[in-house]
PDB file of C-alpha atoms in Angstrom:
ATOM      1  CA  UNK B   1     -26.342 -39.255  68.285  1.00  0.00           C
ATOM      2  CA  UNK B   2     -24.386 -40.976  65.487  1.00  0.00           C
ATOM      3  CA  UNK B   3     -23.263 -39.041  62.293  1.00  0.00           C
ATOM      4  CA  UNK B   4     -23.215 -40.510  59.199  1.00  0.00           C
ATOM      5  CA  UNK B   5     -20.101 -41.055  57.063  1.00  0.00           C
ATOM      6  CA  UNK B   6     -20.925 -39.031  54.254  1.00  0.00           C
ATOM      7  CA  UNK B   7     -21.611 -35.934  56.559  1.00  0.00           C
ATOM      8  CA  UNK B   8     -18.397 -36.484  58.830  1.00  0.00           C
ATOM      9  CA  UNK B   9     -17.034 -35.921  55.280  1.00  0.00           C
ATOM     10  CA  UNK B  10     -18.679 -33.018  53.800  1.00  0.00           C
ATOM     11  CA  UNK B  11     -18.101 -31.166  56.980  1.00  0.00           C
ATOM     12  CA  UNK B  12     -14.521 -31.954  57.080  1.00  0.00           C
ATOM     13  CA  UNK B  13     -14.324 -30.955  53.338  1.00  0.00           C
ATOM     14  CA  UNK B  14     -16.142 -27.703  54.061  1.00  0.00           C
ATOM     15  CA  UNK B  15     -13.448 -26.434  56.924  1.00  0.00           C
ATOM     16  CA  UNK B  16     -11.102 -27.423  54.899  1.00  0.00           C
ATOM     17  CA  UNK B  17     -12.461 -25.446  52.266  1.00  0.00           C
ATOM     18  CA  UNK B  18     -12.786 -22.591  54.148  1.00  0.00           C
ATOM     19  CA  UNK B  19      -9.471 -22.426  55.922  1.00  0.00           C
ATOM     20  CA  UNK B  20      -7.893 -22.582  52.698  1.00  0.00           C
ATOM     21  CA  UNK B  21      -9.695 -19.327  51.623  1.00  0.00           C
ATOM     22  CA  UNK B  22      -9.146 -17.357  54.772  1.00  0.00           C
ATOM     23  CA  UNK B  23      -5.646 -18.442  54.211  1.00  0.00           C
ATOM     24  CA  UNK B  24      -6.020 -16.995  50.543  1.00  0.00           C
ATOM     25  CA  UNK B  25      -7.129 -14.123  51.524  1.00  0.00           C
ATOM     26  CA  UNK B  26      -4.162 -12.622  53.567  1.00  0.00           C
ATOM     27  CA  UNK B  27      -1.753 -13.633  50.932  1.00  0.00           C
ATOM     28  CA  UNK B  28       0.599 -11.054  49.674  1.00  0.00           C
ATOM     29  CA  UNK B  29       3.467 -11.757  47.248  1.00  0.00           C
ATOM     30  CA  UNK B  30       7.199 -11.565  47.876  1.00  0.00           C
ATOM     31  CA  UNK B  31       8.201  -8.430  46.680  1.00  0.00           C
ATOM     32  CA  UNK B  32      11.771  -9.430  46.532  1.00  0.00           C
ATOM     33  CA  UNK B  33      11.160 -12.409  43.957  1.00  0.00           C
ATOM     34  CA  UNK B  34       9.335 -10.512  41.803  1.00  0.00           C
ATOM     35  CA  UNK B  35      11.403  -8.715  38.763  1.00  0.00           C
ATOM     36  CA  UNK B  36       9.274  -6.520  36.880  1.00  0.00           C
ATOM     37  CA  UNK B  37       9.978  -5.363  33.605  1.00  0.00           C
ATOM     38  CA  UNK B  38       9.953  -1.612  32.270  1.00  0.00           C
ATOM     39  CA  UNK B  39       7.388  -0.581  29.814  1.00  0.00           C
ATOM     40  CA  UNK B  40       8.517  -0.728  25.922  1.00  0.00           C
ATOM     41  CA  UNK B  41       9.356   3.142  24.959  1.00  0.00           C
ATOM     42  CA  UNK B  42       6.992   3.978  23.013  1.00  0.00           C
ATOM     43  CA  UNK B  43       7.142   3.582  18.855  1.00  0.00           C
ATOM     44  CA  UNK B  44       6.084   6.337  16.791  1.00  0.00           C
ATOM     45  CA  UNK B  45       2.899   6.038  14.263  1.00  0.00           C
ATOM     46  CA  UNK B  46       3.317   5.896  10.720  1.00  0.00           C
ATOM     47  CA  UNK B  47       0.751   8.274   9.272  1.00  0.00           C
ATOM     48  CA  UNK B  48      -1.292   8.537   5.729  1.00  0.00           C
ATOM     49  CA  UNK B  49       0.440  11.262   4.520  1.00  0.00           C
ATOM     50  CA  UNK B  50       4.049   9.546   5.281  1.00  0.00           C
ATOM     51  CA  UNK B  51       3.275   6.666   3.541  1.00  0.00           C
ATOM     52  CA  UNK B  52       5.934   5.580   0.638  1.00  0.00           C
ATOM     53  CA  UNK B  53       5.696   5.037  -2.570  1.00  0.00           C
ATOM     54  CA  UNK B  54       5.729   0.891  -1.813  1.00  0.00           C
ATOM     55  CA  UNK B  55       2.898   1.094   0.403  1.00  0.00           C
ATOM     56  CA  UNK B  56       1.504   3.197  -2.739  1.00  0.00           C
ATOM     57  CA  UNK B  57       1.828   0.746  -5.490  1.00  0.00           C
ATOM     58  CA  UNK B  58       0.529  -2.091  -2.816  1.00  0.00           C
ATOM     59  CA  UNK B  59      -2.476  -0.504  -1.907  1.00  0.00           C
ATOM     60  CA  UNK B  60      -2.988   0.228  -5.911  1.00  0.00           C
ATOM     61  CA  UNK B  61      -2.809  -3.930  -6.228  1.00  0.00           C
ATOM     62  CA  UNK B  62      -5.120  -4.573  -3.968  1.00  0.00           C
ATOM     63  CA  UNK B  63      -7.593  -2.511  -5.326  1.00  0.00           C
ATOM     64  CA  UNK B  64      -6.771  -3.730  -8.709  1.00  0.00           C
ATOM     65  CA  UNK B  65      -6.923  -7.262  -7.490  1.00  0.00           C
ATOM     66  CA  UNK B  66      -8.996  -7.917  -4.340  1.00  0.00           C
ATOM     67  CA  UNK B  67      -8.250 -10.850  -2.571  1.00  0.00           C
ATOM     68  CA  UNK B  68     -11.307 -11.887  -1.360  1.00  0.00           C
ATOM     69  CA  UNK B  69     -12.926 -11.447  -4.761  1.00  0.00           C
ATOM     70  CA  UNK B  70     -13.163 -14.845  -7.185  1.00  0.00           C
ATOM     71  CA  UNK B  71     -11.433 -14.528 -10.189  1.00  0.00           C
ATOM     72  CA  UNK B  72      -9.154 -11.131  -8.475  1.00  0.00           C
ATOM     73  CA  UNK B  73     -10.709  -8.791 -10.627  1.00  0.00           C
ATOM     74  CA  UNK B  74     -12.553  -5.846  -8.927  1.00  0.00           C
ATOM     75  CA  UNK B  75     -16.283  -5.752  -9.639  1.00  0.00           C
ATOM     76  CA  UNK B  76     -17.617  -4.590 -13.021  1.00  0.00           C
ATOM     77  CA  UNK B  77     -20.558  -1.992 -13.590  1.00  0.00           C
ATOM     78  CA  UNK B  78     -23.176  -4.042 -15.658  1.00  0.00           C
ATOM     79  CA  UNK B  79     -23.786  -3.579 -19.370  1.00  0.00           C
ATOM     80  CA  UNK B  80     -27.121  -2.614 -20.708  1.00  0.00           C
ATOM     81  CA  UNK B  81     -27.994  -4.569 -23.509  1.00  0.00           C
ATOM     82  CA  UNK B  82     -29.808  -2.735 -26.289  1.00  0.00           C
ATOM     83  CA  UNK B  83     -33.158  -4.538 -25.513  1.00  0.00           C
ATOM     84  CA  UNK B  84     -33.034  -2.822 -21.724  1.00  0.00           C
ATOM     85  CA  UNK B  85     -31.657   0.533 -23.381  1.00  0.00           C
ATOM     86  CA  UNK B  86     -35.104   0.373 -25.595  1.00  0.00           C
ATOM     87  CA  UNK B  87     -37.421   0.599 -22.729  1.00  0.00           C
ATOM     88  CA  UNK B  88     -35.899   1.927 -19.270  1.00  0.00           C
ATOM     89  CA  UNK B  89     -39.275   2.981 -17.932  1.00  0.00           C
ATOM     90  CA  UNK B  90     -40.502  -0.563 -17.397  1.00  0.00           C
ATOM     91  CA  UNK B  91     -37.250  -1.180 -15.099  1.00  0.00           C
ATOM     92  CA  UNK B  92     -37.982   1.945 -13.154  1.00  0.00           C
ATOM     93  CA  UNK B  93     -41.412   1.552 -12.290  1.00  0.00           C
ATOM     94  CA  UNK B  94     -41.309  -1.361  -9.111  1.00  0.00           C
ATOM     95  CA  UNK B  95     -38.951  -3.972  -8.491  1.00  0.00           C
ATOM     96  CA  UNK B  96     -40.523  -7.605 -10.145  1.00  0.00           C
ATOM     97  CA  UNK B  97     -40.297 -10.214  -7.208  1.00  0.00           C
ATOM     98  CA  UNK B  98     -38.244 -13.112  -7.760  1.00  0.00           C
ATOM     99  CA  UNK B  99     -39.981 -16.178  -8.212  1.00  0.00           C
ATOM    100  CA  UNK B 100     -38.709 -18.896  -5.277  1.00  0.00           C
ATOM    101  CA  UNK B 101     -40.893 -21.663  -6.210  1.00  0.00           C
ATOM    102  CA  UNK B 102     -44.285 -22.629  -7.487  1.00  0.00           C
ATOM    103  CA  UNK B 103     -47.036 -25.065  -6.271  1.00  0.00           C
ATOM    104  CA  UNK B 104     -49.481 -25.464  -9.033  1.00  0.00           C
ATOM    105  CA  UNK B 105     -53.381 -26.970  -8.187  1.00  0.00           C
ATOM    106  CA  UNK B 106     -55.506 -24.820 -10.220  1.00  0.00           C
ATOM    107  CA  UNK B 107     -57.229 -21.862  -9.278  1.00  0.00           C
ATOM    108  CA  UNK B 108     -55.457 -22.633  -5.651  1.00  0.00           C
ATOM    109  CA  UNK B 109     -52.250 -21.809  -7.549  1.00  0.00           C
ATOM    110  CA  UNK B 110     -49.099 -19.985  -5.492  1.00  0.00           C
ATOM    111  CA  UNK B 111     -46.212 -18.289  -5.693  1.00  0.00           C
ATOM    112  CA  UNK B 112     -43.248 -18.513  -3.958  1.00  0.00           C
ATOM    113  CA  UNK B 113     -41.846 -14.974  -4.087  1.00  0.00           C
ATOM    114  CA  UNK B 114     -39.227 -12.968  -2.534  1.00  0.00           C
ATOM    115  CA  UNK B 115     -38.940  -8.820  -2.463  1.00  0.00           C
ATOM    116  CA  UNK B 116     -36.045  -7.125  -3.576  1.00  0.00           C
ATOM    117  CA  UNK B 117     -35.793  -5.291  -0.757  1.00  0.00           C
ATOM    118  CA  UNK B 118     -36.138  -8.120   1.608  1.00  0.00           C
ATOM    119  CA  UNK B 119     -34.963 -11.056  -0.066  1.00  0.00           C
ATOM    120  CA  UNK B 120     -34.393 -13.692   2.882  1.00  0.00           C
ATOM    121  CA  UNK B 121     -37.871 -13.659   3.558  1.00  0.00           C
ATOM    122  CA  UNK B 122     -40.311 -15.790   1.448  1.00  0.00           C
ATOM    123  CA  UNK B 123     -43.773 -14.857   0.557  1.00  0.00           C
ATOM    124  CA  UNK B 124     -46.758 -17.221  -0.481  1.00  0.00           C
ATOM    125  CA  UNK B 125     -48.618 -15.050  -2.822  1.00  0.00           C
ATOM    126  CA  UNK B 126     -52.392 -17.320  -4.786  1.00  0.00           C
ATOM    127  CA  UNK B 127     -53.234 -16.401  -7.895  1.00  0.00           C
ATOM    128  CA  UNK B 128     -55.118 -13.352  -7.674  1.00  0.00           C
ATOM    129  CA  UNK B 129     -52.947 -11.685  -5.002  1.00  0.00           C
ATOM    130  CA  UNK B 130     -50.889  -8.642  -4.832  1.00  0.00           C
ATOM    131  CA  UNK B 131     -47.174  -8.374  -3.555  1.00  0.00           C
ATOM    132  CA  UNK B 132     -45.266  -4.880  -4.086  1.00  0.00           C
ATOM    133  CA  UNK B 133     -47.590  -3.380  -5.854  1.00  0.00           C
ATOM    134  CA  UNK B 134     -47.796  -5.695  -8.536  1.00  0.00           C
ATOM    135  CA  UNK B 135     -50.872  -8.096  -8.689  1.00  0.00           C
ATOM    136  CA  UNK B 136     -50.506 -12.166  -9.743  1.00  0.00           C
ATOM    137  CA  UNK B 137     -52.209 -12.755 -13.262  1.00  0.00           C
ATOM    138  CA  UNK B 138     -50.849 -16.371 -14.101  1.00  0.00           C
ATOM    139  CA  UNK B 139     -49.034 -18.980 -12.519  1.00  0.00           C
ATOM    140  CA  UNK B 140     -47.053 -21.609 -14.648  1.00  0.00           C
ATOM    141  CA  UNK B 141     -44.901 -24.629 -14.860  1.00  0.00           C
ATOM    142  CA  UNK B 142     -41.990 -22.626 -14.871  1.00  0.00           C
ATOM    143  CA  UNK B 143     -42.947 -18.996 -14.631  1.00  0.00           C
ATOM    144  CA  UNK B 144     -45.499 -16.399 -13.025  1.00  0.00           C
ATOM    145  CA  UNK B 145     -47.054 -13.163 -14.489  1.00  0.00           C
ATOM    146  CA  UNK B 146     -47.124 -10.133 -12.571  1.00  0.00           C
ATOM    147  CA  UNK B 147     -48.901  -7.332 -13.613  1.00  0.00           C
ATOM    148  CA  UNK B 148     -49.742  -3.262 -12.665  1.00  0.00           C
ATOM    149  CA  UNK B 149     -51.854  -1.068 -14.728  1.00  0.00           C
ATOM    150  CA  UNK B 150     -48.939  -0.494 -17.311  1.00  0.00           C
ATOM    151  CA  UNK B 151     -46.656  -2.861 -17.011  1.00  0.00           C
ATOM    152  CA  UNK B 152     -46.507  -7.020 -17.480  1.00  0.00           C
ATOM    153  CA  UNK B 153     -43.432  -8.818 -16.517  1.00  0.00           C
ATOM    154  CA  UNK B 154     -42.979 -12.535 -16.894  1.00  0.00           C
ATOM    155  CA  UNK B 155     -40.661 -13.771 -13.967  1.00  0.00           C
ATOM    156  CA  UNK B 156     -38.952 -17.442 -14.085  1.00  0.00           C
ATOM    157  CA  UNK B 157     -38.195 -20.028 -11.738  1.00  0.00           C
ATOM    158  CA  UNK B 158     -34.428 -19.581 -10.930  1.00  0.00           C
ATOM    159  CA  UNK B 159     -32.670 -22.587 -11.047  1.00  0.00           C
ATOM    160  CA  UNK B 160     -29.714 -22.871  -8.841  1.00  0.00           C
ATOM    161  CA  UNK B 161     -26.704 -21.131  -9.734  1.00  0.00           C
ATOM    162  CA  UNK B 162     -28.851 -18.687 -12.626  1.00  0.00           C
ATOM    163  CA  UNK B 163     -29.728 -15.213 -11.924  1.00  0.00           C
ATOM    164  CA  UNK B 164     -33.287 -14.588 -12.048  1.00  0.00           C
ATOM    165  CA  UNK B 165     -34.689 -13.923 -15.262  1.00  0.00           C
ATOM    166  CA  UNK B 166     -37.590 -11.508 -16.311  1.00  0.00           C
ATOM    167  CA  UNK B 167     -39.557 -10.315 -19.216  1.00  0.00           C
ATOM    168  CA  UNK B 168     -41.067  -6.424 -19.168  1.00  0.00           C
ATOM    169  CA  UNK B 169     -43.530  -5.617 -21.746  1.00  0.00           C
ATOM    170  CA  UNK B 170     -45.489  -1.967 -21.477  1.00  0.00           C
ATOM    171  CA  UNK B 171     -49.306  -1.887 -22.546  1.00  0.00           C
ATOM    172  CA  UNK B 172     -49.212   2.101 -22.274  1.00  0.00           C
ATOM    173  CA  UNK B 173     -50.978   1.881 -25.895  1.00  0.00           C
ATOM    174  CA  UNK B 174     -53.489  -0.831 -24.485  1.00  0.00           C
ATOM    175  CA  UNK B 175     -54.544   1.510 -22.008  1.00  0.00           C
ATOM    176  CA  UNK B 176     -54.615   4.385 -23.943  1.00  0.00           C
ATOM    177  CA  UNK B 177     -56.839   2.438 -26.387  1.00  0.00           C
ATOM    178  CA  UNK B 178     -59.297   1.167 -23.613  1.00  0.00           C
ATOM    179  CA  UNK B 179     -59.659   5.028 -22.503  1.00  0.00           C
ATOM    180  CA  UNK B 180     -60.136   6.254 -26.200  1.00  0.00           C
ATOM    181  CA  UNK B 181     -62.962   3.684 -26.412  1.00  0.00           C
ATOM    182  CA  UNK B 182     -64.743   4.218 -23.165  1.00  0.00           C
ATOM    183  CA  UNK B 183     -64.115   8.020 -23.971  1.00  0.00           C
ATOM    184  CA  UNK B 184     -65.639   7.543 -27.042  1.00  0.00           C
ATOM    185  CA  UNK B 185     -68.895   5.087 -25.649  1.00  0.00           C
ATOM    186  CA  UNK B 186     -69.196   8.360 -23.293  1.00  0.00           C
ATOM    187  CA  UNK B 187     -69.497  11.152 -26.187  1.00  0.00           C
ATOM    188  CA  UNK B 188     -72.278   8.650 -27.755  1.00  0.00           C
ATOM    189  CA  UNK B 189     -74.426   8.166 -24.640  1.00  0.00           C
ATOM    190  CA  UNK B 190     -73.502   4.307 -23.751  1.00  0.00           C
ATOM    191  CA  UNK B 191     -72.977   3.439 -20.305  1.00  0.00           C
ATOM    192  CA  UNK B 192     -69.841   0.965 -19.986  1.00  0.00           C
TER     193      UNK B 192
END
């Protein structure tokens, strides 16, 4: 029976292989050679309370100025203009979605609209269609009308780099109109 070269070979790489391992294995090291090192002592912890009045004034500047922050100033609380000021119930009532993008054909109009609450997911809301409790009443070029029962808010199509911008108008007297009407239909014997 003849063996071919290439298994002569892998066999005498194998037991090679293997009598370098069992060698391995019973290795020990020379504990003469070695010189091991002691251990560091120990340095004692600087504490809160201990801190000096450098470490003071330094923390103070970074709060001041934070570096990670453009411009180094530390954030601002926003201003309320005097329009918002006017009317703070139409902020409170539900959070407007931001307008992504548009794709216009019609009465098979959508919006491309993203929650507050979730904003790195996208929703594809027709015309028609309701999205955190507000329902779609018009989709434009630029913009898309949201509405509830009380409130109507105009949102835009943020451009890159712009915060999203919204309009809030109240129809509390609309309604209150409608239900004096029907109210009144009622009292005279007309069915609506």
């Amino acid at each position: 029976m003849r063996f071919s070269p290439a298994l002569l070979l892998s066999l005498v790489t194998l037991g090679a292989g293997g009598a370098t391992l069992a060698t391995g294995l019973n290795w020990q090291p020379d504990p003469g050679t070695v010189d091991v090192a002691s251990a560091p002592a120990p340095q004692p912890v600087k504490t809160a309370a201990a801190a000096s009045s450098g470490d003071t004034a330094l923390l103070q500047t970074l709060r001041d100025r934070p570096p990670f922050t453009p411009g180094r100033r530390p954030p601002q609380q926003p201003v309320l203009a005097l329009a918002d000021a006017a009317e703070p119930e139409a902020a409170t009532d539900l959070p407007v979605p931001t307008v992504r993008g548009i794709a216009l054909s019609g009465p098979g109009s959508i919006a491309i609209v993203a929650l507050e609450a979730e904003s790195h997911r996208l929703h594809r809301v027709p015309l028609g269609g309701e999205i955190g409790g507000w329902r779609v009443s018009a989709i434009q070029r630029e913009s898309v009308v949201f509405k509830t029962d009380t409130v109507e808010a105009k949102a835009y199509l943020g451009k890159p780099g712009e915060e999203p911008r919204v309009e809030t108008t109240r129809h509390d007297s609309e309604v209150a109109q409608k239900e004096d009407a029907d109210g009144a239909r009622l009292a005279n014997g007309q069915h609506m």
